[in-house]
CSV table of C-alpha atoms in Angstrom, one decimal:
chain,number,residue,atom,x,y,z
A,12,UNK,CA,145.2,205.5,76.2
A,13,UNK,CA,144.4,202.6,78.5
A,14,UNK,CA,143.4,199.4,76.8
A,15,UNK,CA,139.7,198.5,76.8
A,16,UNK,CA,138.5,194.9,77.5
A,17,UNK,CA,135.3,193.8,75.8
A,18,UNK,CA,133.1,191.3,77.6
A,19,UNK,CA,130.8,189.3,75.4
A,20,UNK,CA,127.8,187.7,77.2
A,21,UNK,CA,126.8,184.6,75.3
A,22,UNK,CA,123.6,182.6,76.1
A,23,UNK,CA,124.5,179.1,77.2
A,24,UNK,CA,124.0,176.4,74.5
A,25,UNK,CA,121.4,173.6,75.2
A,26,UNK,CA,122.8,170.1,75.3
A,27,UNK,CA,122.7,168.4,72.0
A,28,UNK,CA,120.9,165.4,73.5
A,29,UNK,CA,117.8,167.2,74.8
A,30,UNK,CA,114.4,166.1,73.4
A,31,UNK,CA,111.9,168.4,71.8
A,32,UNK,CA,109.1,169.5,74.2
A,33,UNK,CA,106.1,167.1,74.3
A,34,UNK,CA,102.8,167.8,72.8
A,35,UNK,CA,99.3,166.9,74.2
A,36,UNK,CA,97.7,164.0,72.2
A,37,UNK,CA,94.2,164.3,70.6
A,38,UNK,CA,91.2,162.6,72.7
A,39,UNK,CA,89.8,159.5,71.2
A,40,UNK,CA,86.1,159.6,70.2
A,41,UNK,CA,83.7,157.6,72.5
A,42,UNK,CA,81.9,154.4,71.1
A,43,UNK,CA,78.4,155.1,69.8
A,44,UNK,CA,75.3,154.0,71.7
A,45,UNK,CA,72.7,151.8,70.1
A,46,UNK,CA,69.6,153.8,69.4
A,47,UNK,CA,66.8,152.9,69.5
A,48,UNK,CA,67.2,150.1,72.0
A,49,UNK,CA,63.6,149.4,73.2
A,50,UNK,CA,62.5,147.5,76.3
A,51,UNK,CA,61.3,144.1,75.1
A,52,UNK,CA,57.8,142.7,75.7
A,53,UNK,CA,56.5,139.1,76.2
A,54,UNK,CA,53.5,137.8,74.3
A,55,UNK,CA,51.6,134.5,75.0
A,56,UNK,CA,50.0,132.9,78.1
A,57,UNK,CA,52.2,132.2,81.1
A,58,UNK,CA,51.0,128.6,81.5
A,59,UNK,CA,52.5,125.1,81.2
A,60,UNK,CA,52.1,123.8,77.7
A,61,UNK,CA,51.9,127.3,76.1
A,62,UNK,CA,54.7,129.2,74.3
A,63,UNK,CA,55.9,132.7,75.2
A,64,UNK,CA,57.4,134.9,72.6
A,65,UNK,CA,59.9,137.8,73.2
A,66,UNK,CA,59.0,140.9,71.1
A,67,UNK,CA,62.4,142.9,71.0
A,68,UNK,CA,61.1,146.0,69.2
A,69,UNK,CA,63.1,147.7,66.4
A,70,UNK,CA,66.8,148.3,67.3
A,71,UNK,CA,69.0,150.6,65.4
A,72,UNK,CA,71.0,151.7,63.7
A,73,UNK,CA,70.2,148.5,61.7
A,74,UNK,CA,71.4,145.9,61.5
A,75,UNK,CA,71.8,145.0,65.2
A,76,UNK,CA,72.4,141.4,66.3
A,77,UNK,CA,70.1,140.4,69.1
A,78,UNK,CA,70.5,137.7,71.8
A,79,UNK,CA,67.9,136.4,74.3
A,80,UNK,CA,68.1,135.2,77.8
A,81,UNK,CA,65.0,134.0,79.8
A,82,UNK,CA,64.9,134.1,83.6
A,83,UNK,CA,62.5,132.8,86.2
A,84,UNK,CA,62.1,134.9,89.3
A,85,UNK,CA,65.3,136.7,88.2
A,86,UNK,CA,67.4,133.5,87.9
A,87,UNK,CA,68.9,132.6,84.5
A,88,UNK,CA,67.4,129.6,82.8
A,89,UNK,CA,70.1,127.5,81.3
A,90,UNK,CA,69.8,127.0,77.5
A,91,UNK,CA,66.7,129.3,77.4
A,92,UNK,CA,68.2,131.6,74.7
A,93,UNK,CA,65.8,131.6,71.9
A,94,UNK,CA,63.2,134.2,71.1
A,95,UNK,CA,60.5,131.8,72.3
A,96,UNK,CA,60.2,129.8,75.5
A,97,UNK,CA,57.8,127.1,76.7
A,98,UNK,CA,57.6,127.0,80.6
A,99,UNK,CA,58.2,123.7,82.2
A,100,UNK,CA,56.7,122.3,85.5
A,101,UNK,CA,59.7,123.7,87.3
A,102,UNK,CA,58.5,127.2,86.6
A,103,UNK,CA,55.1,126.7,88.0
A,104,UNK,CA,54.2,129.7,90.2
A,105,UNK,CA,57.2,131.7,89.1
A,106,UNK,CA,57.3,134.9,86.9
A,107,UNK,CA,59.4,135.0,83.7
A,108,UNK,CA,61.4,137.8,82.1
A,109,UNK,CA,63.5,138.0,79.0
A,110,UNK,CA,66.6,140.0,78.5
A,111,UNK,CA,67.4,141.1,75.0
A,112,UNK,CA,71.1,142.2,74.3
A,113,UNK,CA,71.9,144.1,71.1
A,114,UNK,CA,75.5,144.2,69.6
A,115,UNK,CA,76.9,145.9,66.6
A,116,UNK,CA,80.5,146.5,65.7
A,117,UNK,CA,81.6,150.0,66.8
A,118,UNK,CA,78.7,150.3,69.2
A,119,UNK,CA,78.4,149.7,72.9
A,120,UNK,CA,76.4,146.5,73.7
A,121,UNK,CA,73.1,147.3,75.3
A,122,UNK,CA,70.8,144.9,77.4
A,123,UNK,CA,67.1,145.5,78.0
A,124,UNK,CA,64.8,143.4,80.2
A,125,UNK,CA,61.1,142.9,79.9
A,126,UNK,CA,58.6,143.4,82.7
A,127,UNK,CA,57.7,140.1,84.5
A,128,UNK,CA,55.0,137.9,83.3
A,129,UNK,CA,52.2,136.7,85.5
A,130,UNK,CA,53.1,133.8,87.7
A,131,UNK,CA,53.2,130.7,85.5
A,132,UNK,CA,50.0,128.7,85.8
A,133,UNK,CA,49.6,124.9,85.8
A,134,UNK,CA,48.7,123.5,82.4
A,135,UNK,CA,45.4,122.2,81.3
A,136,UNK,CA,45.1,118.6,80.1
A,137,UNK,CA,43.6,118.3,76.7
A,138,UNK,CA,42.2,116.3,75.1
A,139,UNK,CA,40.5,114.8,78.2
A,140,UNK,CA,37.7,112.5,76.7
A,141,UNK,CA,34.7,111.0,78.4
A,142,UNK,CA,35.5,107.3,79.0
A,143,UNK,CA,33.2,104.5,77.8
A,144,UNK,CA,32.5,101.0,79.2
A,145,UNK,CA,32.6,97.9,77.1
A,146,UNK,CA,31.4,94.4,78.1
A,147,UNK,CA,28.3,92.7,79.6
A,148,UNK,CA,26.9,94.2,82.8
A,149,UNK,CA,26.3,90.9,84.4
A,150,UNK,CA,27.6,89.3,87.5
A,151,UNK,CA,30.8,87.4,86.8
A,152,UNK,CA,31.5,89.1,83.4
A,153,UNK,CA,34.3,91.6,83.0
A,154,UNK,CA,33.7,95.2,82.1
A,155,UNK,CA,36.5,97.3,80.6
A,156,UNK,CA,37.0,101.1,80.8
A,157,UNK,CA,38.0,102.7,77.5
A,158,UNK,CA,39.6,106.0,78.5
A,159,UNK,CA,40.2,107.4,75.0
A,160,UNK,CA,43.4,109.4,74.1
A,161,UNK,CA,44.5,112.0,76.6
A,162,UNK,CA,47.0,114.7,76.0
A,163,UNK,CA,49.5,116.2,75.9
A,164,UNK,CA,51.1,112.8,76.0
A,165,UNK,CA,52.2,111.1,78.2
A,166,UNK,CA,49.4,111.4,80.7
A,167,UNK,CA,49.0,109.0,83.7
A,168,UNK,CA,45.5,107.6,84.1
A,169,UNK,CA,43.8,106.3,87.2
A,170,UNK,CA,40.4,104.5,87.4
A,171,UNK,CA,37.7,104.3,90.0
A,172,UNK,CA,34.5,102.3,89.6
A,173,UNK,CA,31.3,103.1,91.3
A,174,UNK,CA,28.0,101.3,91.8
A,175,UNK,CA,24.8,103.6,91.9
A,176,UNK,CA,27.3,106.4,92.4
A,177,UNK,CA,29.1,104.9,95.5
A,178,UNK,CA,32.8,104.3,95.3
A,179,UNK,CA,33.7,100.6,95.2
A,180,UNK,CA,36.8,100.1,97.4
A,181,UNK,CA,39.6,98.5,95.6
A,182,UNK,CA,37.9,98.8,92.2
A,183,UNK,CA,40.7,100.9,90.7
A,184,UNK,CA,41.8,99.0,87.6
A,185,UNK,CA,40.9,99.4,84.0
A,186,UNK,CA,38.7,96.3,84.3
A,187,UNK,CA,36.1,95.3,86.7
A,188,UNK,CA,34.0,92.1,87.4
A,189,UNK,CA,30.7,92.8,89.0
A,190,UNK,CA,29.9,90.4,92.0
A,191,UNK,CA,26.6,89.2,93.3
A,192,UNK,CA,26.4,92.3,95.6
A,193,UNK,CA,26.3,94.6,92.5
A,194,UNK,CA,23.2,92.8,90.9
A,195,UNK,CA,20.6,95.4,90.1
A,196,UNK,CA,22.8,98.4,90.3
A,197,UNK,CA,24.4,100.5,87.5
A,198,UNK,CA,28.1,101.0,87.2
A,199,UNK,CA,30.2,104.0,86.1
A,200,UNK,CA,34.0,104.5,85.9
A,201,UNK,CA,35.8,107.7,86.6
A,202,UNK,CA,39.1,108.2,84.7
A,203,UNK,CA,41.5,110.8,86.3
A,204,UNK,CA,44.4,112.1,84.3
A,205,UNK,CA,47.5,113.5,85.9
A,206,UNK,CA,50.7,115.0,84.5
A,207,UNK,CA,53.5,116.9,86.2
A,208,UNK,CA,52.9,120.7,85.9
A,209,UNK,CA,49.2,120.2,84.9
A,210,UNK,CA,46.1,120.3,86.8
A,211,UNK,CA,44.5,116.9,87.1
A,212,UNK,CA,41.2,116.3,85.4
A,213,UNK,CA,38.5,113.7,86.0
A,214,UNK,CA,35.9,112.4,83.6
A,215,UNK,CA,33.2,110.0,84.3
A,216,UNK,CA,31.4,107.5,81.9
A,217,UNK,CA,27.7,107.1,81.4
A,218,UNK,CA,26.1,104.5,83.5
A,219,UNK,CA,25.8,100.8,82.4
A,220,UNK,CA,22.5,99.0,82.3
A,221,UNK,CA,21.5,97.5,85.7
A,222,UNK,CA,23.9,94.6,86.4
A,223,UNK,CA,22.2,91.2,85.8
A,224,UNK,CA,22.5,88.5,88.4
A,225,UNK,CA,24.9,85.6,87.8
A,226,UNK,CA,23.4,82.7,85.8
A,227,UNK,CA,23.4,79.1,86.9
A,228,UNK,CA,26.3,76.6,87.1
A,229,UNK,CA,26.5,73.4,85.1
A,230,UNK,CA,27.8,70.0,86.0
A,231,UNK,CA,29.0,67.5,83.4
A,232,UNK,CA,30.7,64.1,83.2
A,233,UNK,CA,31.1,61.1,80.9
A,234,UNK,CA,27.5,61.2,79.5
A,235,UNK,CA,28.4,64.5,77.8
A,236,UNK,CA,31.6,63.2,76.2
A,237,UNK,CA,31.7,64.5,72.6
A,238,UNK,CA,28.8,66.7,72.9
A,239,UNK,CA,28.7,70.6,72.8
A,240,UNK,CA,28.7,72.0,76.3
A,241,UNK,CA,26.8,75.1,77.4
A,242,UNK,CA,28.6,78.5,77.4
A,243,UNK,CA,28.7,81.3,79.9
A,244,UNK,CA,28.1,79.1,83.0
A,245,UNK,CA,28.9,80.8,86.2
A,246,UNK,CA,30.6,77.8,87.7
A,247,UNK,CA,31.1,74.2,86.8
A,248,UNK,CA,31.4,70.8,88.5
A,249,UNK,CA,33.1,68.0,86.5
A,250,UNK,CA,32.6,64.3,87.3
A,251,UNK,CA,35.9,62.5,87.8
A,252,UNK,CA,34.6,58.9,87.3
A,253,UNK,CA,32.8,57.0,84.6
A,254,UNK,CA,29.8,56.1,86.6
A,255,UNK,CA,31.6,53.9,89.1
A,256,UNK,CA,33.9,54.8,92.0
A,257,UNK,CA,36.8,52.7,90.5
A,258,UNK,CA,37.3,54.3,87.0
A,259,UNK,CA,38.0,57.5,85.2
A,260,UNK,CA,35.9,59.8,83.1
A,261,UNK,CA,37.4,59.5,79.5
A,262,UNK,CA,36.6,63.2,78.8
A,263,UNK,CA,37.9,64.6,82.2
A,264,UNK,CA,40.8,66.7,80.7
A,265,UNK,CA,38.6,68.2,78.0
A,266,UNK,CA,35.7,69.0,80.4
A,267,UNK,CA,38.1,70.6,83.0
A,268,UNK,CA,39.4,72.9,80.2
A,269,UNK,CA,35.7,73.9,79.4
A,270,UNK,CA,35.0,74.4,83.2
A,271,UNK,CA,37.8,76.9,83.4
A,272,UNK,CA,35.8,79.3,81.2
A,273,UNK,CA,33.3,79.8,84.0
A,274,UNK,CA,32.5,83.4,84.6
A,275,UNK,CA,32.0,83.3,88.4
A,276,UNK,CA,29.9,85.8,90.3
A,277,UNK,CA,28.6,83.4,92.9
A,278,UNK,CA,29.9,82.0,96.1
A,279,UNK,CA,30.9,78.7,94.4
A,280,UNK,CA,34.4,78.1,93.1
A,281,UNK,CA,34.7,78.4,89.3
A,282,UNK,CA,35.5,74.7,89.0
A,283,UNK,CA,34.7,71.9,91.4
A,284,UNK,CA,34.7,68.1,91.1
A,285,UNK,CA,32.4,65.3,92.0
A,286,UNK,CA,33.2,61.6,92.4
A,287,UNK,CA,31.1,58.5,92.3
A,288,UNK,CA,30.8,56.6,95.6
A,289,UNK,CA,29.8,53.1,96.5
A,290,UNK,CA,30.3,50.3,99.0
A,291,UNK,CA,30.3,47.0,97.0
A,292,UNK,CA,32.0,44.9,99.7
A,293,UNK,CA,33.8,41.8,98.5
A,294,UNK,CA,31.5,41.6,95.4
A,295,UNK,CA,33.6,44.5,93.9
A,296,UNK,CA,36.6,44.2,91.8
A,297,UNK,CA,38.8,45.3,94.8
A,298,UNK,CA,38.2,45.3,98.5
A,299,UNK,CA,40.7,46.1,101.3
A,300,UNK,CA,42.2,43.5,103.6
A,301,UNK,CA,44.1,45.9,105.9
A,302,UNK,CA,44.5,49.5,107.1
A,303,UNK,CA,47.3,50.2,104.6
A,304,UNK,CA,46.9,52.0,101.3
A,305,UNK,CA,49.1,54.2,99.2
A,306,UNK,CA,52.2,53.2,101.1
A,307,UNK,CA,50.7,54.4,104.3
A,308,UNK,CA,49.1,52.9,107.4
A,309,UNK,CA,45.8,54.7,107.9
A,310,UNK,CA,44.5,55.7,111.3
A,311,UNK,CA,41.1,54.0,111.2
A,312,UNK,CA,38.5,55.1,113.8
A,313,UNK,CA,36.6,51.7,113.3
A,314,UNK,CA,39.7,49.5,114.1
A,315,UNK,CA,41.5,47.1,111.9
A,316,UNK,CA,40.2,46.0,108.5
A,317,UNK,CA,40.8,42.2,107.9
A,318,UNK,CA,40.4,40.1,104.9
A,319,UNK,CA,36.9,39.1,104.1
A,320,UNK,CA,35.3,41.6,106.4
A,321,UNK,CA,32.7,44.0,105.0
A,322,UNK,CA,32.0,46.0,108.3
A,323,UNK,CA,32.7,49.6,109.1
A,324,UNK,CA,36.6,49.2,109.3
A,325,UNK,CA,37.0,47.8,105.8
A,326,UNK,CA,34.3,50.1,104.5
A,327,UNK,CA,36.2,53.1,105.9
A,328,UNK,CA,39.4,51.8,104.1
A,329,UNK,CA,37.5,51.3,100.8
A,330,UNK,CA,36.3,54.9,100.8
A,331,UNK,CA,39.8,56.2,101.8
A,332,UNK,CA,41.4,54.2,98.9
A,333,UNK,CA,38.8,55.4,96.3
A,334,UNK,CA,39.4,59.1,97.3
A,335,UNK,CA,43.2,58.5,97.1
A,336,UNK,CA,42.8,57.1,93.6
A,337,UNK,CA,40.6,59.9,92.6
A,338,UNK,CA,43.2,62.5,93.7
A,339,UNK,CA,46.3,60.7,92.4
A,340,UNK,CA,45.6,58.5,89.4
A,341,UNK,CA,42.7,60.1,87.5
A,342,UNK,CA,44.8,62.9,86.0
A,343,UNK,CA,43.9,65.8,88.5
A,344,UNK,CA,46.6,68.4,88.9
A,345,UNK,CA,46.8,70.0,92.4
A,346,UNK,CA,43.8,68.0,93.9
A,347,UNK,CA,44.0,70.0,97.1
A,348,UNK,CA,42.8,73.1,95.2
A,349,UNK,CA,39.4,71.7,94.5
A,350,UNK,CA,36.2,71.1,96.3
A,351,UNK,CA,35.3,67.4,96.0
A,352,UNK,CA,31.6,66.5,96.1
A,353,UNK,CA,30.8,63.0,97.1
A,354,UNK,CA,28.0,61.7,94.9
A,355,UNK,CA,25.7,59.4,96.8
A,356,UNK,CA,23.2,57.6,94.6
A,357,UNK,CA,21.2,54.4,94.8
A,358,UNK,CA,22.3,53.4,91.2
A,359,UNK,CA,25.7,52.4,92.7
A,360,UNK,CA,26.4,49.3,94.9
A,361,UNK,CA,25.8,49.8,98.6
A,362,UNK,CA,25.8,47.8,101.7
A,363,UNK,CA,22.6,47.1,103.6
A,364,UNK,CA,24.5,48.3,106.7
A,365,UNK,CA,24.0,52.1,106.8
A,366,UNK,CA,26.8,52.4,109.3
A,367,UNK,CA,29.2,50.7,106.9
A,368,UNK,CA,28.0,53.1,104.1
A,369,UNK,CA,28.6,56.1,106.4
A,370,UNK,CA,32.1,54.8,107.3
A,371,UNK,CA,32.8,54.4,103.6
A,372,UNK,CA,32.1,58.1,103.0
A,373,UNK,CA,33.9,59.1,106.2
A,374,UNK,CA,37.0,57.4,104.8
A,375,UNK,CA,36.7,59.4,101.6
A,376,UNK,CA,36.2,62.7,103.5
A,377,UNK,CA,39.2,61.9,105.7
A,378,UNK,CA,41.6,61.4,102.8
A,379,UNK,CA,40.5,64.6,101.1
A,380,UNK,CA,40.9,66.4,104.4
A,381,UNK,CA,44.4,64.9,104.8
A,382,UNK,CA,45.6,66.8,101.6
A,383,UNK,CA,43.8,70.0,102.5
A,384,UNK,CA,41.0,69.7,100.1
A,385,UNK,CA,37.3,70.7,100.9
A,386,UNK,CA,34.4,68.2,100.4
A,387,UNK,CA,30.7,68.2,100.3
A,388,UNK,CA,27.8,65.7,100.0
A,389,UNK,CA,25.7,65.4,96.8
A,390,UNK,CA,22.5,63.5,96.9
A,391,UNK,CA,18.7,63.8,97.4
A,392,UNK,CA,17.3,63.6,100.8
A,393,UNK,CA,15.4,60.4,99.9
A,394,UNK,CA,18.5,58.6,98.5
A,395,UNK,CA,20.7,59.8,101.4
A,396,UNK,CA,18.2,58.4,103.9
A,397,UNK,CA,18.2,55.0,102.2
A,398,UNK,CA,21.9,54.7,101.9
A,399,UNK,CA,23.3,56.5,105.0
A,400,UNK,CA,20.5,57.7,107.2
A,401,UNK,CA,21.0,60.0,110.2
A,402,UNK,CA,24.6,61.1,110.8
A,403,UNK,CA,25.8,61.6,114.4
A,404,UNK,CA,27.5,64.8,115.4
A,405,UNK,CA,30.8,62.9,116.0
A,406,UNK,CA,31.1,62.0,112.3
A,407,UNK,CA,33.3,64.0,109.9
A,408,UNK,CA,30.1,64.1,107.7
A,409,UNK,CA,28.1,66.0,110.1
A,410,UNK,CA,29.0,69.6,109.2
A,411,UNK,CA,29.5,68.9,105.4
A,412,UNK,CA,27.8,71.3,103.0
A,413,UNK,CA,24.9,69.8,101.0
A,414,UNK,CA,24.3,69.9,97.2
A,415,UNK,CA,20.7,68.8,96.7
A,416,UNK,CA,19.6,67.2,93.5
A,417,UNK,CA,16.0,66.6,92.2
A,418,UNK,CA,14.5,70.0,91.4
A,419,UNK,CA,12.4,70.4,88.3
A,420,UNK,CA,13.1,74.1,87.5
A,421,UNK,CA,15.2,77.0,88.4
A,422,UNK,CA,12.3,78.3,90.5
A,423,UNK,CA,12.0,74.9,92.3
A,424,UNK,CA,15.9,74.7,92.7
A,425,UNK,CA,15.9,78.3,94.3
A,426,UNK,CA,13.2,77.2,96.8
A,427,UNK,CA,15.3,74.2,97.8
A,428,UNK,CA,18.1,76.4,99.0
A,429,UNK,CA,16.0,76.6,102.2
A,430,UNK,CA,15.4,72.8,102.4
A,431,UNK,CA,16.9,70.6,105.1
A,432,UNK,CA,20.6,69.7,104.5
A,433,UNK,CA,21.6,66.1,104.2
A,434,UNK,CA,23.2,66.1,107.7
A,435,UNK,CA,22.2,67.9,110.9
A,436,UNK,CA,25.1,70.2,111.0
A,437,UNK,CA,25.4,70.9,107.3
A,438,UNK,CA,24.1,73.7,105.1
A,439,UNK,CA,22.5,73.6,101.6
A,440,UNK,CA,24.9,75.6,99.3
A,441,UNK,CA,23.8,74.4,95.9
A,442,UNK,CA,20.8,72.8,94.3
A,443,UNK,CA,20.5,71.0,90.9
A,444,UNK,CA,17.8,71.0,88.2
A,445,UNK,CA,17.6,69.7,84.6
A,446,UNK,CA,17.0,72.0,81.6
A,447,UNK,CA,17.6,71.3,77.9
A,448,UNK,CA,19.2,68.0,78.6
A,449,UNK,CA,21.9,69.5,81.0
A,450,UNK,CA,22.2,69.5,84.7
A,451,UNK,CA,22.1,73.1,85.9
A,452,UNK,CA,22.9,74.3,89.5
A,453,UNK,CA,21.6,77.1,91.5
A,454,UNK,CA,24.1,78.5,94.0
A,455,UNK,CA,22.6,79.2,97.4
A,456,UNK,CA,25.6,81.2,98.6
């Protein structure tokens, strides 16, 4: 029987190194959403100086950490990360929003933004009090505006004074001194407050009483030494000498200090000086013998002064020398800054030669002019006529201002403002009268 062959069909073995088939991993769970996450609102007034507050609503599940970010016209405001925000001037006219971001572990962060506010308005100054005015409403006296306390500080204040409601140009300080033009008028001051980001505000004071006219001036010299002097004078004239042209008022320094308290308000300088004059000739304690004085040779319009001569040339030099002394050895500081009145009285020594007396005064005027000082003539018409007489137009005295003495009252002095001046080309600018033992003076300018 033939042999039979058995074939065994065996399945192939897998390699020992083969990995087990992969399995599909489970899907991770998504992070939870914050619920609720409301849209915030903004409360408060969108205005400079006011505080806005973000109202976030109730976020959940509680607790939820909230962060804030304010924006102006959609642009992030650096460091504006609190629940409240006070707009600054930089945000004027812009709208504001606040974004609230909620965070919680295991939850997706969520941001919600409010609706825009109204455009931020300029702030309102407050307090903004009505100003008051202190001081005396009188020409030459100083008034002061008291503005009160403005806020929120700091507030810049500006001032404007008015007379009868009309703006006074240049009167923009906290103080104001009425001038003669303001007499009879009432004054007010308007204070305007300004601050960046705020609307300006103006407040006006009540009116003062009608401004009173300036009072008179006073002149004093050695007879008033040691005596109480008037107060509140508008202007003052102080005598430099002790009755004679060649000496010094012993109270000069004290009286000059008093004169500086003058209140002003007229056309006169606050302080002026007057000097005694005279023409004693060789009978005096000193008389010139040449055209030299004070280390200088003087240009003398009357020629050369010689020893023993009492004519116009030496008279001119005598006047020049006395003026030099008055300006340089009497204790006057800055003599060029004053008006010097030449006091011409019959009580002093004079030549019988009117031309020589005129030359004497011309010499004085010439010296003061050489240092840049102003001069004037102080006398009565009667005394001037006896001592000097008519002054020609070629004289440096011809156009000098006149200070007329001899009035019996303020009313009389006021009327003398229209009297004839001492010289043909001059003008009466001041008159004198006596009251209560003092010499008072009415300004005619």
